[in-house]
Coordinates of C-alpha atoms in Angstrom, one line a residue:
X1 CA 0.0 0.0 0.0
X2 CA 1.6 3.3 -1.1
X3 CA 2.0 6.1 1.3
X4 CA 0.2 9.4 0.9
X5 CA 2.0 12.7 1.2
X6 CA 0.3 14.8 3.8
X7 CA -1.6 17.7 2.2
X8 CA 0.0 17.2 -1.2
X9 CA -1.9 14.0 -1.8
X10 CA -4.5 14.0 1.0
X11 CA -6.3 17.3 0.5
X12 CA -7.9 16.0 -2.7
X13 CA -9.4 13.2 -0.7
X14 CA -11.7 15.5 1.2
X15 CA -14.8 17.6 0.3
X16 CA -14.0 21.2 1.1
X17 CA -16.5 23.9 0.1
X18 CA -15.1 26.5 -2.3
X19 CA -14.1 29.7 -0.6
X20 CA -13.9 28.2 2.9
X21 CA -10.9 27.8 5.1
X22 CA -11.7 25.1 7.6
X23 CA -9.9 25.5 10.9
X24 CA -12.4 23.6 13.0
X25 CA -11.4 20.0 12.4
X26 CA -10.6 19.8 16.1
X27 CA -14.4 19.9 16.6
X28 CA -15.7 18.1 13.5
X29 CA -13.5 16.8 10.8
X30 CA -14.1 17.5 7.1
X31 CA -15.9 14.9 4.9
X32 CA -13.7 12.3 3.3
X33 CA -14.8 11.7 -0.3
X34 CA -14.9 8.0 0.2
X35 CA -17.6 8.1 2.9
X36 CA -20.6 8.5 0.6
X37 CA -19.6 5.5 -1.6
X38 CA -18.8 3.3 1.5
X39 CA -22.0 4.1 3.3
X40 CA -24.1 3.8 0.2
X41 CA -22.7 0.4 -0.5
X42 CA -23.5 -0.7 3.1
X43 CA -27.1 0.6 2.6
X44 CA -27.8 -0.8 -0.8
X45 CA -25.7 -3.9 -1.1
X46 CA -25.2 -5.1 2.4
X47 CA -28.4 -4.0 4.2
X48 CA -30.5 -3.9 1.0
X49 CA -29.6 -7.2 -0.4
X50 CA -28.3 -9.2 2.5
X51 CA -30.7 -7.9 5.1
X52 CA -30.1 -9.5 8.5
X53 CA -27.7 -12.0 6.9
X54 CA -25.2 -9.1 6.7
X55 CA -24.3 -9.5 10.4
X56 CA -22.4 -12.6 9.2
X57 CA -21.8 -12.1 5.5
X58 CA -20.7 -8.5 5.6
X59 CA -18.9 -8.8 9.0
X60 CA -21.1 -6.3 10.8
X61 CA -20.8 -8.3 14.1
X62 CA -17.0 -8.2 14.1
X63 CA -16.8 -4.5 13.1
X64 CA -16.2 -3.1 16.6
X65 CA -13.1 -5.2 17.2
X66 CA -11.8 -5.0 13.5
X67 CA -12.2 -1.2 13.4
X68 CA -10.6 -1.0 16.9
X69 CA -7.5 -2.7 15.5
X70 CA -7.3 0.0 12.8
X71 CA -7.5 2.8 15.3
X72 CA -5.0 1.0 17.5
X73 CA -2.2 2.0 15.1
X74 CA -3.1 5.7 15.6
X75 CA -2.9 5.5 19.3
X76 CA 0.1 3.2 19.9
X77 CA -2.1 0.4 21.2
X78 CA -1.7 -3.4 21.1
X79 CA -3.7 -5.4 18.7
X80 CA -7.0 -6.6 20.2
X81 CA -7.0 -3.9 22.9
X82 CA -9.4 -1.4 21.4
X83 CA -13.2 -1.6 21.1
X84 CA -15.3 0.8 19.0
X85 CA -18.9 1.8 19.6
X86 CA -21.2 4.0 21.7
X87 CA -20.2 7.6 22.6
X88 CA -17.2 9.0 24.3
X89 CA -19.2 9.8 27.4
X90 CA -20.1 6.1 27.7
X91 CA -16.6 5.0 27.1
X92 CA -15.0 7.2 29.7
X93 CA -17.8 6.0 32.1
X94 CA -16.8 2.4 31.4
X95 CA -13.1 3.1 31.8
X96 CA -13.5 5.1 35.1
X97 CA -15.9 2.5 36.6
X98 CA -13.4 -0.3 35.8
X99 CA -10.5 1.7 37.2
X100 CA -12.2 2.5 40.5
X101 CA -13.1 -1.2 40.9
X102 CA -9.4 -2.0 40.5
X103 CA -8.4 0.4 43.3
X104 CA -11.4 -0.1 45.6
X105 CA -9.6 0.9 48.8
X106 CA -9.0 4.4 47.6
X107 CA -11.7 7.1 47.1
X108 CA -10.2 10.0 45.2
X109 CA -10.5 10.6 41.4
X110 CA -7.9 13.3 40.4
X111 CA -8.5 15.4 37.4
X112 CA -7.8 19.0 36.3
X113 CA -9.9 22.1 35.7
X114 CA -9.0 21.9 32.0
X115 CA -10.6 18.5 31.6
X116 CA -13.6 18.4 29.2
X117 CA -16.8 19.0 31.2
X118 CA -18.6 15.9 30.0
X119 CA -15.8 13.7 31.5
X120 CA -16.3 15.5 34.9
X121 CA -20.1 15.1 34.6
X122 CA -19.8 11.4 33.9
X123 CA -17.4 11.1 36.9
X124 CA -19.9 12.9 39.2
X125 CA -22.8 10.7 38.0
X126 CA -20.8 7.5 38.5
X127 CA -19.7 8.5 41.9
X128 CA -23.3 9.3 42.9
X129 CA -24.5 6.0 41.5
X130 CA -21.8 4.0 43.3
X131 CA -22.5 5.7 46.7
X132 CA -19.2 4.5 48.1
X133 CA -17.8 7.8 49.3
X134 CA -15.7 8.6 46.2
X135 CA -14.7 12.2 45.6
X136 CA -13.7 14.0 42.4
X137 CA -10.8 16.3 43.1
X138 CA -10.0 19.0 40.6
X139 CA -6.7 20.9 40.6
X140 CA -5.1 23.3 38.1
X141 CA -3.5 21.6 35.1
X142 CA 0.0 22.6 36.3
X143 CA -0.6 21.0 39.7
X144 CA -1.5 17.5 38.6
X145 CA 1.9 15.9 39.1
X146 CA 2.4 17.5 42.5
X147 CA -1.1 16.4 43.6
X148 CA -0.5 12.7 43.0
X149 CA -0.4 10.7 46.2
X150 CA -1.2 7.4 47.8
X151 CA -4.8 8.4 48.5
X152 CA -5.5 8.8 44.8
X153 CA -7.4 5.9 43.2
X154 CA -7.5 7.1 39.6
X155 CA -5.8 9.8 37.5
X156 CA -8.5 10.9 35.0
X157 CA -7.1 13.2 32.4
X158 CA -7.6 14.5 28.9
X159 CA -4.2 14.6 27.2
X160 CA -4.8 17.8 25.3
X161 CA -6.8 20.7 26.8
X162 CA -9.9 21.4 24.6
X163 CA -9.7 25.1 25.1
X164 CA -6.0 26.0 25.1
X165 CA -4.4 23.0 23.3
X166 CA -2.0 22.5 26.2
X167 CA -0.7 18.9 26.3
X168 CA 0.0 16.8 29.4
X169 CA 3.1 14.6 29.4
X170 CA 1.4 11.2 29.3
X171 CA 4.6 9.1 29.8
X172 CA 5.7 11.1 32.8
X173 CA 2.4 11.3 34.6
X174 CA 1.5 7.7 33.9
X175 CA 4.9 6.5 35.3
X176 CA 4.5 8.8 38.4
X177 CA 0.9 7.5 38.9
X178 CA 2.0 3.9 38.7
X179 CA 4.8 4.4 41.2
X180 CA 2.0 5.4 43.6
X181 CA -0.3 2.5 42.6
X182 CA -2.7 4.9 40.8
X183 CA -4.8 3.6 37.9
X184 CA -4.7 5.9 34.8
X185 CA -7.6 6.8 32.5
X186 CA -6.7 9.1 29.5
X187 CA -9.2 10.9 27.2
X188 CA -7.7 11.1 23.7
X189 CA -10.4 13.3 22.1
X190 CA -7.9 15.9 21.0
X191 CA -5.0 13.5 20.5
X192 CA -6.2 10.7 18.2
X193 CA -5.4 11.7 14.6
X194 CA -3.7 14.9 15.8
X195 CA -0.4 13.5 17.2
X196 CA 1.4 10.3 17.8
X197 CA 0.2 8.5 21.0
X198 CA 2.0 5.6 22.6
X199 CA -0.5 4.0 25.0
X200 CA 1.4 0.7 25.2
X201 CA 4.8 2.4 25.5
X202 CA 3.5 4.6 28.3
X203 CA 1.9 1.8 30.1
X204 CA -1.5 3.4 30.2
X205 CA -4.3 1.4 31.9
X206 CA -7.4 2.8 30.1
X207 CA -8.0 5.3 27.4
X208 CA -11.0 6.5 25.4
X209 CA -11.5 8.9 22.5
X210 CA -13.8 10.0 19.7
X211 CA -13.5 9.7 15.9
X212 CA -15.5 12.7 14.7
X213 CA -12.7 15.3 15.2
X214 CA -9.3 14.7 13.7
X215 CA -10.1 11.2 12.5
X216 CA -12.9 12.7 10.3
X217 CA -15.6 10.0 10.7
X218 CA -18.5 12.4 10.8
X219 CA -21.0 13.9 13.3
X220 CA -21.9 11.4 16.0
X221 CA -19.3 8.9 14.9
X222 CA -18.6 6.1 17.4
X223 CA -16.0 6.4 20.1
X224 CA -13.3 3.9 21.1
X225 CA -12.1 2.4 24.4
X226 CA -8.6 1.0 25.1
X227 CA -8.0 -1.5 27.9
X228 CA -4.4 -2.5 28.5
X229 CA -4.1 -6.3 27.8
X230 CA -3.0 -6.9 31.4
X231 CA -6.4 -5.8 32.6
X232 CA -8.6 -7.0 29.8
X233 CA -9.8 -10.2 31.4
X234 CA -10.4 -8.7 34.8
X235 CA -11.8 -5.3 34.1
X236 CA -15.4 -5.0 35.3
X237 CA -17.9 -4.1 32.6
X238 CA -20.1 -1.6 34.5
X239 CA -22.4 -1.3 31.5
X240 CA -23.1 -5.0 31.0
X241 CA -25.0 -4.9 27.7
X242 CA -25.8 -8.0 25.7
X243 CA -23.0 -7.5 23.2
X244 CA -20.5 -7.7 26.0
X245 CA -21.8 -11.1 27.2
X246 CA -19.6 -14.2 26.8
X247 CA -22.4 -15.8 24.7
X248 CA -24.7 -13.0 23.5
X249 CA -26.8 -15.3 21.4
X250 CA -27.4 -17.9 24.1
X251 CA -29.7 -15.3 25.6
X252 CA -28.9 -16.4 29.2
X253 CA -30.7 -14.6 31.9
X254 CA -27.6 -13.8 33.9
X255 CA -24.6 -11.7 32.8
X256 CA -21.3 -13.3 32.1
X257 CA -18.6 -11.0 30.8
X258 CA -16.8 -11.9 27.5
X259 CA -13.1 -12.4 27.6
X260 CA -10.7 -9.5 26.8
X261 CA -11.8 -6.1 25.5
X262 CA -14.9 -7.7 24.0
X263 CA -16.6 -7.3 27.4
X264 CA -16.6 -3.5 26.8
X265 CA -19.1 -3.9 24.0
X266 CA -22.5 -2.6 25.2
X267 CA -25.3 -2.5 22.6
X268 CA -25.7 -3.2 18.9
X269 CA -22.9 -1.4 16.9
X270 CA -23.9 1.6 14.7
X271 CA -23.1 -0.1 11.4
X272 CA -23.7 2.9 9.1
X273 CA -21.6 5.2 11.3
X274 CA -18.9 2.5 11.5
X275 CA -18.8 2.4 7.7
X276 CA -18.1 6.1 7.5
X277 CA -15.3 5.6 10.0
X278 CA -13.8 2.9 8.0
X279 CA -13.8 5.1 4.9
X280 CA -11.8 7.7 6.8
X281 CA -9.5 5.1 8.1
X282 CA -8.7 4.1 4.5
X283 CA -6.9 7.5 4.4
X284 CA -5.2 7.1 7.8
X285 CA -3.9 3.6 6.9
X286 CA -1.7 5.3 4.2
X287 CA -0.5 8.3 6.3
X288 CA 2.6 8.7 8.4
X289 CA 1.4 10.2 11.7
X290 CA 4.9 11.6 12.4
X291 CA 4.6 13.6 9.2
X292 CA 1.1 14.8 10.2
X293 CA 2.6 16.0 13.5
X294 CA 5.6 17.7 12.0
X295 CA 3.3 19.7 9.6
X296 CA 0.9 20.4 12.4
X297 CA 3.6 22.0 14.5
X298 CA 5.0 24.0 11.5
X299 CA 1.5 25.3 10.6
X300 CA 0.8 26.2 14.2
X301 CA 4.0 28.1 14.4
X302 CA 3.1 30.0 11.2
X303 CA -0.4 30.9 12.4
X304 CA 1.0 32.1 15.8
X305 CA 3.6 34.3 14.1
X306 CA 1.2 35.8 11.5
X307 CA -1.6 36.5 14.0
X308 CA 0.7 38.0 16.6
X309 CA 2.3 40.2 14.0
X310 CA -1.0 41.4 12.6
X311 CA -3.2 41.4 15.7
X312 CA -1.3 42.2 19.0
X313 CA -4.6 42.6 20.9
X314 CA -5.1 38.8 20.7
X315 CA -3.5 36.9 23.6
X316 CA -2.0 33.5 22.7
X317 CA -3.1 30.9 25.3
X318 CA -1.6 27.9 23.5
X319 CA 1.9 26.9 24.6
X320 CA 4.6 27.8 22.2
X321 CA 6.8 24.8 23.0
X322 CA 6.0 21.9 20.6
X323 CA 6.1 19.2 23.2
X324 CA 3.5 21.1 25.3
X325 CA 0.8 21.5 22.7
X326 CA -1.7 19.5 20.6
X327 CA -2.9 20.5 17.2
X328 CA -4.8 23.7 17.8
X329 CA -3.9 27.3 18.3
X330 CA -6.1 29.4 20.7
X331 CA -6.3 33.1 21.4
X332 CA -8.1 34.9 24.1
X333 CA -10.0 38.0 23.1
X334 CA -12.8 39.8 25.0
X335 CA -15.0 40.0 21.9
X336 CA -14.1 36.4 20.9
X337 CA -17.5 35.1 20.2
X338 CA -18.6 38.0 18.0
X339 CA -15.2 38.0 16.3
X340 CA -15.5 34.3 15.5
X341 CA -19.0 34.9 13.9
X342 CA -17.4 37.6 11.7
X343 CA -14.6 35.2 10.7
X344 CA -17.1 32.5 9.8
X345 CA -19.1 35.0 7.7
X346 CA -16.0 35.6 5.7
X347 CA -15.3 31.9 5.1
X348 CA -12.8 31.3 7.9
X349 CA -14.4 28.6 10.2
X350 CA -13.0 28.2 13.7
X351 CA -14.9 28.1 16.9
X352 CA -15.3 29.7 20.3
X353 CA -15.1 28.4 23.9
X354 CA -16.3 30.4 26.8
X355 CA -15.4 32.7 28.3
X356 CA -13.1 34.3 25.6
X357 CA -11.3 31.6 23.6
X358 CA -11.1 31.6 19.8
X359 CA -9.9 28.2 18.7
X360 CA -8.3 27.2 15.4
X361 CA -7.7 23.6 14.6
X362 CA -4.7 22.6 12.6
X363 CA -5.5 19.6 10.4
X364 CA -2.7 19.0 8.0
X365 CA -4.5 16.4 5.8
X366 CA -6.4 19.3 4.2
X367 CA -4.8 22.5 5.5
X368 CA -1.5 24.0 4.2
X369 CA 0.6 27.1 4.4
X370 CA -1.6 29.1 1.9
X371 CA -4.7 28.5 4.0
X372 CA -2.9 29.6 7.1
X373 CA -1.7 32.9 5.6
X374 CA -5.1 33.7 4.2
X375 CA -6.7 32.9 7.6
X376 CA -4.3 35.4 9.3
X377 CA -5.3 38.0 6.7
X378 CA -9.0 37.5 7.5
X379 CA -8.4 37.6 11.3
X380 CA -6.5 40.9 10.8
X381 CA -9.5 42.3 8.8
X382 CA -12.0 41.4 11.5
X383 CA -9.9 42.4 14.6
X384 CA -8.0 45.4 13.5
X385 CA -10.9 46.7 11.5
X386 CA -13.2 46.1 14.4
X387 CA -15.7 44.3 12.2
X388 CA -16.7 42.1 15.1
X389 CA -18.5 45.0 16.8
X390 CA -21.3 44.9 14.2
X391 CA -24.7 44.0 15.7
X392 CA -25.2 41.0 13.5
X393 CA -22.2 39.2 15.1
X394 CA -23.5 39.7 18.7
X395 CA -26.3 37.2 18.3
X396 CA -25.4 34.0 20.2
X397 CA -26.2 30.7 18.4
X398 CA -27.2 27.5 20.2
X399 CA -23.9 25.8 19.1
X400 CA -20.8 27.9 19.6

């Protein structure tokens, strides 16, 4: 299988509307051109002609594990350690529940104030459901390492901060946590497809992530869950759905967990959404993630330099150091929401995160230097020209 050159070969594999510079792939990836054909084939040939037989003849039943192995390459995971299906919220819930069960004598879940809120909400809900006296402890991102201690049960972290793009040191924090017998759960929502991840090399216990951002699998695309092989046969399946049963089609009245990561299946897999994911993975199978990362960093540096030169009123909140950032560049600006609406009206699509963060995702598969330069020009027009002050840009939409 021939390798694709990042951007030079890959841009042509995506549908990008004319006149649009898309710097929001960190929130929803662009549409791979192969998706329509793949999903159409599943609908007409597999579902249409095979009907229910397709669970066997088209391999639908095995999809969650098969697709998980394809994602494993992007996150440095061992074969057979990744299960795909459900949503990221459910997957972090499963991971955290299993992790707490493994460290039952301890009651503290440690996370940081930069973690994505849904992860914190799921932790709060799980803790309330368990009713065992657990506590979610939040500290500043910079204080995570110093806050690790022998009272912590689980370190529960998103590798890349969704607002600022700041990146945790996974290897260092995992090693420190394990030295204190702390179980680790990592959220890879802003890592998978954005930068090389080495779950196996870092010794991570559990990890979860989504596929609709940098992996480009489409809105509502299924999430994935990683369970380290050393835990796979013992991890408790808190959401004990029928697909995670050892013999799902025996229809036994009592639950018996399947072996390995199969026990982390819950309900019937979303076959059509999985087909879209597979079409996107056809591109990723031919891309060198190290090249993606190198171009991401270079493009991020270019955007930072251009925006700071043109718009000194914008405050960079993303770390400059390469090892400390993901694949987005964020600026703080008091009129950030209105400014982003003005940018979008001019064909530059980024997004906004409260209270004042303007985010720009760097997605090298379909963004290059020319798009970055043009983006900086549009930002200058809106900020320096105070276009953002116009009344039409002050209206707050439901999705920001």
